[in-house]
mmCIF file of C-alpha atoms and ligand atoms in Angstrom:
data_model
loop_
_atom_site.group_PDB
_atom_site.id
_atom_site.type_symbol
_atom_site.label_atom_id
_atom_site.label_comp_id
_atom_site.label_asym_id
_atom_site.label_seq_id
_atom_site.Cartn_x
_atom_site.Cartn_y
_atom_site.Cartn_z
ATOM 1 C CA MET A 1 20.449 -13.029 27.215
ATOM 2 C CA ARG A 2 18.724 -13.474 23.888
ATOM 3 C CA ASN A 3 20.665 -14.702 20.654
ATOM 4 C CA LEU A 4 18.854 -12.987 17.598
ATOM 5 C CA ILE A 5 19.611 -12.925 14.033
ATOM 6 C CA LEU A 6 18.543 -9.538 12.447
ATOM 7 C CA GLY A 7 16.870 -10.214 9.074
ATOM 8 C CA ILE A 8 17.152 -6.951 6.308
ATOM 9 C CA GLU A 9 15.327 -6.870 3.325
ATOM 10 C CA SER A 10 15.405 -4.225 0.724
ATOM 11 C CA SER A 11 15.250 -6.453 -2.601
ATOM 12 C CA CYS A 12 12.293 -3.728 -4.005
ATOM 13 C CA ASP A 13 10.577 -1.451 -2.568
ATOM 14 C CA ASP A 14 9.706 -2.308 0.664
ATOM 15 C CA SER A 15 12.919 -1.069 3.824
ATOM 16 C CA SER A 16 12.456 -3.890 6.595
ATOM 17 C CA PHE A 17 14.363 -5.014 9.723
ATOM 18 C CA ALA A 18 13.558 -8.015 11.969
ATOM 19 C CA LEU A 19 14.946 -9.651 15.077
ATOM 20 C CA MET A 20 14.309 -13.060 15.663
ATOM 21 C CA ASP A 21 14.939 -15.080 18.841
ATOM 22 C CA VAL A 22 17.678 -18.566 17.182
ATOM 23 C CA GLN A 23 15.609 -20.719 20.346
ATOM 24 C CA ASN A 24 11.710 -20.468 19.413
ATOM 25 C CA TYR A 25 11.334 -17.789 16.238
ATOM 26 C CA ASP A 26 10.081 -15.190 18.535
ATOM 27 C CA LEU A 27 9.737 -11.878 16.171
ATOM 28 C CA VAL A 28 11.372 -9.434 19.028
ATOM 29 C CA PHE A 29 11.371 -6.704 16.679
ATOM 30 C CA TYR A 30 9.499 -6.263 13.216
ATOM 31 C CA GLU A 31 9.389 -3.231 11.194
ATOM 32 C CA LYS A 32 8.516 -2.512 7.728
ATOM 33 C CA ILE A 33 8.332 0.857 5.471
ATOM 34 C CA SER A 34 6.705 0.740 2.383
ATOM 35 C CA GLN A 35 7.693 3.041 0.026
ATOM 36 C CA GLU A 36 4.129 1.824 -2.692
ATOM 37 C CA GLU A 37 2.588 5.363 -2.020
ATOM 38 C CA LYS A 38 5.636 7.154 -3.730
ATOM 39 C CA HIS A 39 6.219 5.195 -6.612
ATOM 40 C CA SER A 40 2.310 4.906 -6.865
ATOM 41 C CA GLU A 41 2.176 8.129 -8.856
ATOM 42 C CA PHE A 42 4.547 6.664 -11.925
ATOM 43 C CA GLY A 43 2.312 3.511 -12.223
ATOM 44 C CA GLY A 44 5.366 0.780 -10.724
ATOM 45 C CA VAL A 45 8.691 1.128 -8.901
ATOM 46 C CA VAL A 46 11.256 3.608 -9.960
ATOM 47 C CA PRO A 47 14.223 1.854 -9.217
ATOM 48 C CA GLU A 48 16.444 5.405 -8.574
ATOM 49 C CA LEU A 49 13.656 6.417 -6.471
ATOM 50 C CA ALA A 50 13.692 3.323 -4.505
ATOM 51 C CA ALA A 51 17.525 3.595 -3.435
ATOM 52 C CA ARG A 52 17.335 6.914 -2.577
ATOM 53 C CA LEU A 53 14.352 6.203 -0.057
ATOM 54 C CA HIS A 54 16.410 3.284 0.855
ATOM 55 C CA THR A 55 19.210 4.964 1.851
ATOM 56 C CA GLN A 56 17.373 7.478 3.618
ATOM 57 C CA ILE A 57 15.048 4.895 5.486
ATOM 58 C CA LEU A 58 17.653 2.008 6.359
ATOM 59 C CA PRO A 59 19.770 3.820 8.991
ATOM 60 C CA THR A 60 16.932 5.048 10.853
ATOM 61 C CA LEU A 61 16.231 1.289 11.304
ATOM 62 C CA VAL A 62 19.531 0.578 12.335
ATOM 63 C CA GLN A 63 19.046 3.355 15.092
ATOM 64 C CA LYS A 64 15.290 1.896 15.982
ATOM 65 C CA ILE A 65 17.285 -1.576 16.944
ATOM 66 C CA SER A 66 20.347 -0.318 18.634
ATOM 67 C CA PRO A 67 19.060 -0.988 21.982
ATOM 68 C CA TYR A 68 19.433 -5.016 20.707
ATOM 69 C CA PHE A 69 23.163 -4.757 19.189
ATOM 70 C CA SER A 70 24.266 -6.625 21.919
ATOM 71 C CA GLN A 71 21.840 -9.589 21.277
ATOM 72 C CA ILE A 72 22.434 -9.531 17.731
ATOM 73 C CA LYS A 73 24.440 -13.249 16.730
ATOM 74 C CA ALA A 74 24.688 -12.623 12.934
ATOM 75 C CA ILE A 75 23.086 -10.209 9.962
ATOM 76 C CA ALA A 76 21.053 -12.339 7.537
ATOM 77 C CA VAL A 77 20.106 -10.110 4.331
ATOM 78 C CA SER A 78 18.605 -10.426 0.871
ATOM 79 C CA ASN A 79 21.017 -10.419 -1.807
ATOM 80 C CA GLU A 80 19.340 -12.213 -4.551
ATOM 81 C CA PRO A 81 17.136 -11.317 -6.285
ATOM 82 C CA GLY A 82 15.684 -8.179 -6.960
ATOM 83 C CA LEU A 83 16.068 -4.678 -8.307
ATOM 84 C CA SER A 84 20.113 -4.015 -8.132
ATOM 85 C CA VAL A 85 20.142 -0.592 -6.704
ATOM 86 C CA SER A 86 17.396 -1.849 -4.316
ATOM 87 C CA LEU A 87 19.445 -5.054 -3.233
ATOM 88 C CA ILE A 88 22.952 -3.146 -3.141
ATOM 89 C CA SER A 89 21.312 -0.519 -0.250
ATOM 90 C CA GLY A 90 20.607 -3.467 2.254
ATOM 91 C CA VAL A 91 23.810 -5.610 1.453
ATOM 92 C CA SER A 92 25.411 -1.929 2.342
ATOM 93 C CA VAL A 93 23.803 -1.448 5.373
ATOM 94 C CA ALA A 94 24.385 -5.439 6.360
ATOM 95 C CA LYS A 95 28.261 -5.318 5.818
ATOM 96 C CA ALA A 96 28.525 -2.021 7.790
ATOM 97 C CA LEU A 97 27.162 -3.509 10.600
ATOM 98 C CA SER A 98 28.896 -6.363 10.770
ATOM 99 C CA ILE A 99 32.373 -4.903 10.733
ATOM 100 C CA SER A 100 31.280 -2.566 13.320
ATOM 101 C CA LEU A 101 29.419 -5.388 15.709
ATOM 102 C CA LYS A 102 31.906 -7.426 14.571
ATOM 103 C CA ILE A 103 29.839 -10.502 13.846
ATOM 104 C CA PRO A 104 29.068 -12.682 10.596
ATOM 105 C CA LEU A 105 26.747 -12.209 7.417
ATOM 106 C CA ILE A 106 24.398 -14.772 6.264
ATOM 107 C CA ALA A 107 23.160 -14.493 1.768
ATOM 108 C CA VAL A 108 19.475 -14.980 2.201
ATOM 109 C CA ASN A 109 17.682 -15.824 -1.469
ATOM 110 C CA HIS A 110 14.344 -13.070 -1.138
ATOM 111 C CA LEU A 111 12.300 -16.051 -3.211
ATOM 112 C CA ILE A 112 13.639 -19.239 -0.407
ATOM 113 C CA GLY A 113 12.659 -16.283 2.252
ATOM 114 C CA HIS A 114 9.210 -16.126 0.946
ATOM 115 C CA ILE A 115 8.861 -20.188 0.936
ATOM 116 C CA TYR A 116 9.780 -19.660 4.784
ATOM 117 C CA SER A 117 7.483 -17.325 5.504
ATOM 118 C CA LEU A 118 4.942 -20.522 5.528
ATOM 119 C CA PHE A 119 6.868 -21.523 8.759
ATOM 120 C CA LEU A 120 7.605 -18.200 10.664
ATOM 121 C CA ASN A 121 7.188 -20.315 13.639
ATOM 122 C CA ASP A 122 7.848 -23.253 13.252
ATOM 123 C CA ASP A 123 10.262 -25.807 11.642
ATOM 124 C CA PHE A 124 10.443 -26.582 7.567
ATOM 125 C CA GLN A 125 8.156 -29.012 7.012
ATOM 126 C CA LYS A 126 9.529 -31.140 3.851
ATOM 127 C CA PRO A 127 8.595 -32.640 1.101
ATOM 128 C CA LEU A 128 6.844 -29.673 -0.303
ATOM 129 C CA GLY A 129 4.695 -28.069 -3.234
ATOM 130 C CA VAL A 130 4.815 -24.671 -3.420
ATOM 131 C CA LEU A 131 3.242 -21.853 -5.862
ATOM 132 C CA LEU A 132 5.399 -18.678 -5.655
ATOM 133 C CA VAL A 133 3.066 -15.314 -6.753
ATOM 134 C CA SER A 134 4.925 -12.080 -6.466
ATOM 135 C CA GLY A 135 5.436 -8.809 -8.414
ATOM 136 C CA GLY A 136 8.507 -10.660 -10.101
ATOM 137 C CA HIS A 137 7.840 -14.332 -9.993
ATOM 138 C CA THR A 138 5.338 -16.847 -11.040
ATOM 139 C CA LEU A 139 6.878 -20.161 -10.014
ATOM 140 C CA VAL A 140 5.587 -24.037 -9.158
ATOM 141 C CA LEU A 141 8.394 -25.848 -6.814
ATOM 142 C CA ASP A 142 9.065 -29.397 -5.562
ATOM 143 C CA ILE A 143 11.212 -28.920 -2.642
ATOM 144 C CA ASP A 144 12.520 -32.051 -1.036
ATOM 145 C CA LYS A 145 16.530 -32.286 -1.003
ATOM 146 C CA LYS A 146 16.677 -29.956 -3.740
ATOM 147 C CA VAL A 147 14.343 -27.411 -5.267
ATOM 148 C CA GLU A 148 13.008 -28.569 -8.453
ATOM 149 C CA ILE A 149 11.395 -25.946 -10.676
ATOM 150 C CA LEU A 150 8.414 -27.439 -12.267
ATOM 151 C CA ALA A 151 6.757 -24.024 -13.838
ATOM 152 C CA LYS A 152 7.328 -20.536 -14.226
ATOM 153 C CA THR A 153 5.881 -18.071 -16.406
ATOM 154 C CA SER A 154 7.399 -16.896 -19.720
ATOM 155 C CA ASP A 155 6.526 -13.078 -19.746
ATOM 156 C CA ASP A 156 4.603 -11.444 -16.795
ATOM 157 C CA SER A 157 4.380 -12.162 -13.433
ATOM 158 C CA PHE A 158 1.431 -12.990 -11.678
ATOM 159 C CA GLY A 159 1.399 -9.673 -9.552
ATOM 160 C CA GLU A 160 2.387 -8.422 -12.335
ATOM 161 C CA SER A 161 -0.364 -7.870 -14.138
ATOM 162 C CA PHE A 162 -2.289 -7.035 -11.917
ATOM 163 C CA ASP A 163 -0.221 -4.152 -11.668
ATOM 164 C CA LYS A 164 -0.537 -3.570 -15.207
ATOM 165 C CA VAL A 165 -3.670 -3.584 -15.473
ATOM 166 C CA ALA A 166 -4.682 -1.674 -12.790
ATOM 167 C CA LYS A 167 -2.487 0.931 -14.350
ATOM 168 C CA MET A 168 -4.073 0.490 -17.532
ATOM 169 C CA LEU A 169 -7.798 1.260 -15.757
ATOM 170 C CA GLY A 170 -5.777 4.471 -14.456
ATOM 171 C CA PHE A 171 -4.971 3.180 -11.140
ATOM 172 C CA GLY A 172 -1.954 2.960 -8.870
ATOM 173 C CA TYR A 173 0.504 0.781 -8.169
ATOM 174 C CA PRO A 174 0.689 -2.028 -6.441
ATOM 175 C CA GLY A 175 -2.576 -3.204 -7.953
ATOM 176 C CA GLY A 176 -3.080 -6.343 -7.210
ATOM 177 C CA GLN A 177 -5.335 -5.245 -3.974
ATOM 178 C CA ILE A 178 -6.992 -2.469 -5.797
ATOM 179 C CA ILE A 179 -7.838 -5.418 -8.433
ATOM 180 C CA GLU A 180 -9.340 -7.673 -5.983
ATOM 181 C CA ASN A 181 -11.590 -5.068 -4.397
ATOM 182 C CA LEU A 182 -13.098 -3.759 -7.567
ATOM 183 C CA ALA A 183 -13.469 -7.705 -8.525
ATOM 184 C CA LYS A 184 -15.339 -8.143 -5.653
ATOM 185 C CA ASN A 185 -18.310 -5.572 -6.484
ATOM 186 C CA GLY A 186 -18.050 -6.607 -10.653
ATOM 187 C CA ASP A 187 -19.469 -9.484 -12.624
ATOM 188 C CA ASP A 188 -16.940 -11.657 -14.035
ATOM 189 C CA LYS A 189 -18.852 -11.834 -17.162
ATOM 190 C CA PHE A 190 -16.304 -11.083 -20.147
ATOM 191 C CA ASP A 191 -14.880 -14.447 -21.860
ATOM 192 C CA PHE A 192 -11.168 -13.521 -21.693
ATOM 193 C CA THR A 193 -8.973 -16.854 -22.973
ATOM 194 C CA ILE A 194 -7.598 -18.672 -20.612
ATOM 195 C CA PRO A 195 -3.967 -18.257 -21.486
ATOM 196 C CA LEU A 196 -2.130 -21.766 -22.861
ATOM 197 C CA LEU A 197 -4.889 -24.184 -21.809
ATOM 198 C CA HIS A 198 -4.826 -26.823 -24.011
ATOM 199 C CA ASP A 199 -0.887 -26.720 -24.003
ATOM 200 C CA LYS A 200 0.948 -29.481 -23.156
ATOM 201 C CA ARG A 201 4.162 -26.850 -21.880
ATOM 202 C CA MET A 202 4.151 -26.480 -17.758
ATOM 203 C CA GLU A 203 4.243 -22.973 -17.816
ATOM 204 C CA PHE A 204 2.557 -19.869 -17.482
ATOM 205 C CA SER A 205 1.813 -16.303 -19.544
ATOM 206 C CA PHE A 206 0.441 -13.443 -18.623
ATOM 207 C CA SER A 207 1.097 -11.094 -21.361
ATOM 208 C CA GLY A 208 -1.681 -12.399 -23.936
ATOM 209 C CA LEU A 209 -4.375 -11.770 -21.150
ATOM 210 C CA LYS A 210 -3.577 -8.143 -20.298
ATOM 211 C CA ASN A 211 -3.373 -7.668 -24.197
ATOM 212 C CA GLN A 212 -7.580 -8.773 -24.069
ATOM 213 C CA VAL A 213 -8.304 -6.518 -21.047
ATOM 214 C CA ARG A 214 -6.575 -3.635 -22.917
ATOM 215 C CA LEU A 215 -8.782 -4.203 -26.106
ATOM 216 C CA LYS A 216 -11.749 -4.315 -23.936
ATOM 217 C CA ILE A 217 -10.972 -1.310 -22.081
ATOM 218 C CA GLU A 218 -9.980 0.383 -25.679
ATOM 219 C CA GLU A 219 -13.515 -1.059 -26.943
ATOM 220 C CA PHE A 220 -15.535 0.583 -24.351
ATOM 221 C CA GLY A 221 -13.283 4.419 -24.662
ATOM 222 C CA LYS A 222 -14.505 7.295 -23.436
ATOM 223 C CA ASN A 223 -18.170 5.116 -22.711
ATOM 224 C CA LEU A 224 -16.059 3.427 -19.729
ATOM 225 C CA GLN A 225 -18.291 3.137 -16.431
ATOM 226 C CA ASN A 226 -17.215 2.432 -12.548
ATOM 227 C CA ASN A 227 -19.409 -0.981 -13.118
ATOM 228 C CA ASP A 228 -17.470 -1.770 -16.423
ATOM 229 C CA ILE A 229 -14.174 -1.723 -14.546
ATOM 230 C CA CYS A 230 -14.932 -3.688 -11.868
ATOM 231 C CA ASP A 231 -16.699 -6.423 -14.404
ATOM 232 C CA ILE A 232 -12.979 -5.904 -16.108
ATOM 233 C CA ALA A 233 -11.248 -6.588 -13.279
ATOM 234 C CA ALA A 234 -13.008 -9.657 -11.731
ATOM 235 C CA SER A 235 -12.968 -11.221 -15.031
ATOM 236 C CA PHE A 236 -9.062 -10.513 -15.667
ATOM 237 C CA GLN A 237 -8.760 -12.119 -11.792
ATOM 238 C CA LYS A 238 -11.143 -14.929 -12.535
ATOM 239 C CA THR A 239 -9.133 -15.859 -15.990
ATOM 240 C CA ALA A 240 -5.974 -15.207 -14.407
ATOM 241 C CA VAL A 241 -6.435 -17.543 -11.277
ATOM 242 C CA LEU A 242 -7.908 -20.213 -13.851
ATOM 243 C CA HIS A 243 -5.077 -20.071 -15.689
ATOM 244 C CA ILE A 244 -3.176 -20.507 -12.483
ATOM 245 C CA LEU A 245 -5.703 -23.394 -11.519
ATOM 246 C CA ASN A 246 -5.228 -25.238 -14.966
ATOM 247 C CA LYS A 247 -1.640 -25.327 -14.869
ATOM 248 C CA LEU A 248 -1.456 -26.596 -10.941
ATOM 249 C CA GLU A 249 -4.044 -29.500 -11.466
ATOM 250 C CA LYS A 250 -2.054 -31.006 -14.512
ATOM 251 C CA ILE A 251 1.135 -30.712 -11.740
ATOM 252 C CA CYS A 252 -1.324 -32.068 -8.769
ATOM 253 C CA LYS A 253 -1.780 -35.302 -11.040
ATOM 254 C CA GLU A 254 1.800 -36.186 -11.831
ATOM 255 C CA ARG A 255 3.046 -35.066 -8.158
ATOM 256 C CA ASN A 256 0.545 -36.629 -5.798
ATOM 257 C CA PHE A 257 1.722 -33.858 -2.913
ATOM 258 C CA LYS A 258 0.431 -34.219 0.419
ATOM 259 C CA ASN A 259 1.169 -30.829 1.718
ATOM 260 C CA PHE A 260 1.178 -27.380 -0.895
ATOM 261 C CA GLY A 261 2.054 -23.923 0.407
ATOM 262 C CA VAL A 262 1.412 -20.511 -1.718
ATOM 263 C CA VAL A 263 3.327 -17.677 -1.155
ATOM 264 C CA GLY A 264 4.495 -14.163 -2.243
ATOM 265 C CA GLY A 265 3.024 -11.137 -2.173
ATOM 266 C CA ALA A 266 -0.096 -12.272 -4.914
ATOM 267 C CA SER A 267 -0.797 -15.077 -2.210
ATOM 268 C CA ALA A 268 -2.802 -12.879 -0.123
ATOM 269 C CA ASN A 269 -5.359 -12.730 -3.009
ATOM 270 C CA LEU A 270 -8.289 -14.297 -1.182
ATOM 271 C CA TYR A 271 -10.096 -15.180 -4.581
ATOM 272 C CA LEU A 272 -6.874 -17.199 -5.134
ATOM 273 C CA ARG A 273 -6.552 -18.349 -1.886
ATOM 274 C CA GLU A 274 -10.560 -20.140 -2.181
ATOM 275 C CA LYS A 275 -9.637 -21.856 -5.199
ATOM 276 C CA LEU A 276 -6.584 -22.830 -4.079
ATOM 277 C CA GLN A 277 -8.522 -24.751 -1.235
ATOM 278 C CA ASN A 278 -10.785 -26.396 -3.644
ATOM 279 C CA LEU A 279 -7.935 -27.804 -5.492
ATOM 280 C CA ALA A 280 -6.415 -28.787 -1.992
ATOM 281 C CA ASP A 281 -9.842 -30.693 -1.294
ATOM 282 C CA ASN A 282 -10.320 -32.103 -4.646
ATOM 283 C CA PHE A 283 -6.949 -33.334 -4.480
ATOM 284 C CA ASP A 284 -6.698 -34.297 -0.671
ATOM 285 C CA PHE A 285 -3.384 -32.034 0.101
ATOM 286 C CA LYS A 286 -3.151 -29.681 2.583
ATOM 287 C CA LEU A 287 -2.896 -26.203 1.834
ATOM 288 C CA ASN A 288 -0.236 -24.060 3.501
ATOM 289 C CA LEU A 289 -0.852 -19.961 3.715
ATOM 290 C CA ALA A 290 1.844 -17.661 5.259
ATOM 291 C CA PRO A 291 0.132 -14.738 7.586
ATOM 292 C CA LEU A 292 -1.043 -12.520 5.252
ATOM 293 C CA LYS A 293 0.935 -9.406 7.002
ATOM 294 C CA PHE A 294 4.007 -11.908 5.683
ATOM 295 C CA CYS A 295 2.545 -12.403 2.152
ATOM 296 C CA SER A 296 4.404 -8.925 0.849
ATOM 297 C CA ASP A 297 8.210 -8.418 0.878
ATOM 298 C CA ASN A 298 9.305 -8.343 4.397
ATOM 299 C CA ALA A 299 12.008 -9.355 6.613
ATOM 300 C CA ALA A 300 10.701 -11.267 9.183
ATOM 301 C CA MET A 301 10.891 -14.234 6.117
ATOM 302 C CA ILE A 302 14.873 -13.004 5.916
ATOM 303 C CA ALA A 303 15.073 -13.489 9.542
ATOM 304 C CA ARG A 304 13.511 -16.649 9.757
ATOM 305 C CA VAL A 305 15.884 -18.060 6.658
ATOM 306 C CA GLY A 306 18.735 -16.395 8.608
ATOM 307 C CA VAL A 307 17.992 -18.715 12.058
ATOM 308 C CA GLU A 308 18.018 -21.679 9.631
ATOM 309 C CA LYS A 309 21.673 -20.983 7.970
ATOM 310 C CA PHE A 310 23.109 -19.961 11.741
ATOM 311 C CA ARG A 311 22.114 -23.007 12.520
ATOM 312 C CA LYS A 312 24.197 -24.558 10.238
ATOM 313 C CA LYS A 313 26.960 -21.788 10.394
ATOM 314 C CA GLU A 314 26.396 -20.786 6.805
ATOM 315 C CA PHE A 315 28.018 -18.069 6.489
ATOM 316 C CA VAL A 316 29.588 -15.297 3.945
ATOM 317 C CA ASP A 317 32.118 -13.071 4.259
ATOM 318 C CA TYR A 318 31.883 -9.357 4.015
ATOM 319 C CA LYS A 319 34.293 -9.296 0.441
ATOM 320 C CA ASN A 320 32.408 -11.967 -0.892
ATOM 321 C CA LEU A 321 28.575 -10.519 -0.266
ATOM 322 C CA GLN A 322 27.105 -9.826 -3.467
ATOM 323 C CA ILE A 323 24.302 -8.817 -5.423
ATOM 324 C CA TYR A 324 22.675 -10.850 -7.933
ATOM 325 C CA PRO A 325 19.472 -8.823 -9.893
ATOM 326 C CA LYS A 326 18.459 -12.714 -11.073
ATOM 327 C CA PHE A 327 18.070 -15.754 -8.996
ATOM 328 C CA SER A 328 20.769 -18.610 -10.315
ATOM 329 C CA GLU A 329 19.675 -21.239 -8.250
ATOM 330 C CA LEU A 330 17.405 -22.245 -5.254
ATOM 331 C CA GLU A 331 18.849 -24.184 -2.101
ATOM 332 C CA ILE A 332 17.224 -24.643 0.711
HETATM 333 O O1 KG4 B 401 6.075 -10.599 -2.895
HETATM 334 P P1 KG4 B 401 5.801 -9.060 -3.380
HETATM 335 O O2 KG4 B 401 5.449 -8.536 -2.460
HETATM 336 O O3 KG4 B 401 7.170 -8.326 -3.413
HETATM 337 C C1 KG4 B 401 7.743 -9.211 -4.860
HETATM 338 O O4 KG4 B 401 9.017 -9.912 -4.430
HETATM 339 O O5 KG4 B 401 7.756 -8.827 -6.132
HETATM 340 O O6 KG4 B 401 4.960 -8.718 -4.300
HETATM 341 C C2 KG4 B 401 4.087 -8.182 -4.576
HETATM 342 C C3 KG4 B 401 3.204 -8.071 -5.822
HETATM 343 C C4 KG4 B 401 2.460 -7.088 -6.954
HETATM 344 O O7 KG4 B 401 2.531 -7.396 -7.883
HETATM 345 C C5 KG4 B 401 1.723 -7.048 -5.874
HETATM 346 O O8 KG4 B 401 0.742 -5.870 -6.869
HETATM 347 C C6 KG4 B 401 1.035 -7.820 -5.836
HETATM 348 O O9 KG4 B 401 1.773 -8.829 -4.794
HETATM 349 N N1 KG4 B 401 0.046 -8.226 -4.852
HETATM 350 C C7 KG4 B 401 -1.447 -8.955 -5.506
HETATM 351 C C8 KG4 B 401 -2.328 -9.247 -3.639
HETATM 352 N N2 KG4 B 401 -1.254 -7.966 -2.887
HETATM 353 C C9 KG4 B 401 0.000 -7.800 -3.436
HETATM 354 N N3 KG4 B 401 -1.590 -9.612 -6.064
HETATM 355 C C10 KG4 B 401 -3.094 -9.735 -6.678
HETATM 356 N N4 KG4 B 401 -3.918 -10.044 -5.594
HETATM 357 C C11 KG4 B 401 -3.695 -9.209 -4.539
HETATM 358 N N5 KG4 B 401 -4.724 -9.307 -3.148
HETATM 359 ZN ZN1 ZN B 402 8.849 -10.629 -2.599
#
């Protein structure tokens, strides 16, 4: 008889369930149903549609895990940050299951979940520097006893800028993988300005770069050819990654990380991974990467945090479990 933690993730446009064994982190069940295709035609996530799809999909996942009901010891659910209507869907299902199965609830910060994607089958290793690049966030963190935020974006996030550039070039959502693929066939010949290059502030900004791309597309107008699109994608990706590297280099000089991880949906970008590996070689730190399958939103990382909190008995009563679309604090 196993002791399992159910992880539920529905903070944006993915509906996912995972069952993880408390003793050995075995992933006994995992499924993610992505809504990307449905949102693609709108060029981004439509909250009302996401909520409607979650209410259709989540009950089917409940049905699939029903053979394991007697082995589930707690339910861990993402309750912050994310789209409110999406978070509510997962939290409501978690509460209903908690009441009917008479098992406790665990609240999980989705961003902490992403960080745990580095340690899905392992104990968490501190101290750890982290670059979190997703559709909603771009953060550099120093994690030891507390989580210290060293840098964040003042406008768009790294992943979001890929989404917006893909949309401007006439492609669907999400744009990250699309831009990365186009860039492989392109020449990074356009000299887009690296944001905040000589600015001492430890922050990111991607909206100016996005505007540079828009102007370049307008310059081509009707003459924009496929090879131009690939060149724009390659030049944009290079500049966006150089912006990240420029700030990270400054941070690395001050922090002397021995262990550093990159997480979040955009951490699947192989060009970014390659450049971060060069940085790791220069600064002599170990680069930790999540399996590509678990970079984007998934319930395995939520279940993994659930295991940690289950061991510490960090439960929350269903009446007090609320959603927080914007996160206030990061605790690990
Ligand atoms: O973590 P995630 O699945 O959802 C959020 O929590 O936001 O991240 C999704 C984001 C999207 O913006 C998507 O375009 C981006 O990650 N992304 C990428 C790549 N794969 C996904 N960005 C750049 N390159 C990629 N290969
Ligand atoms: Zn995410």
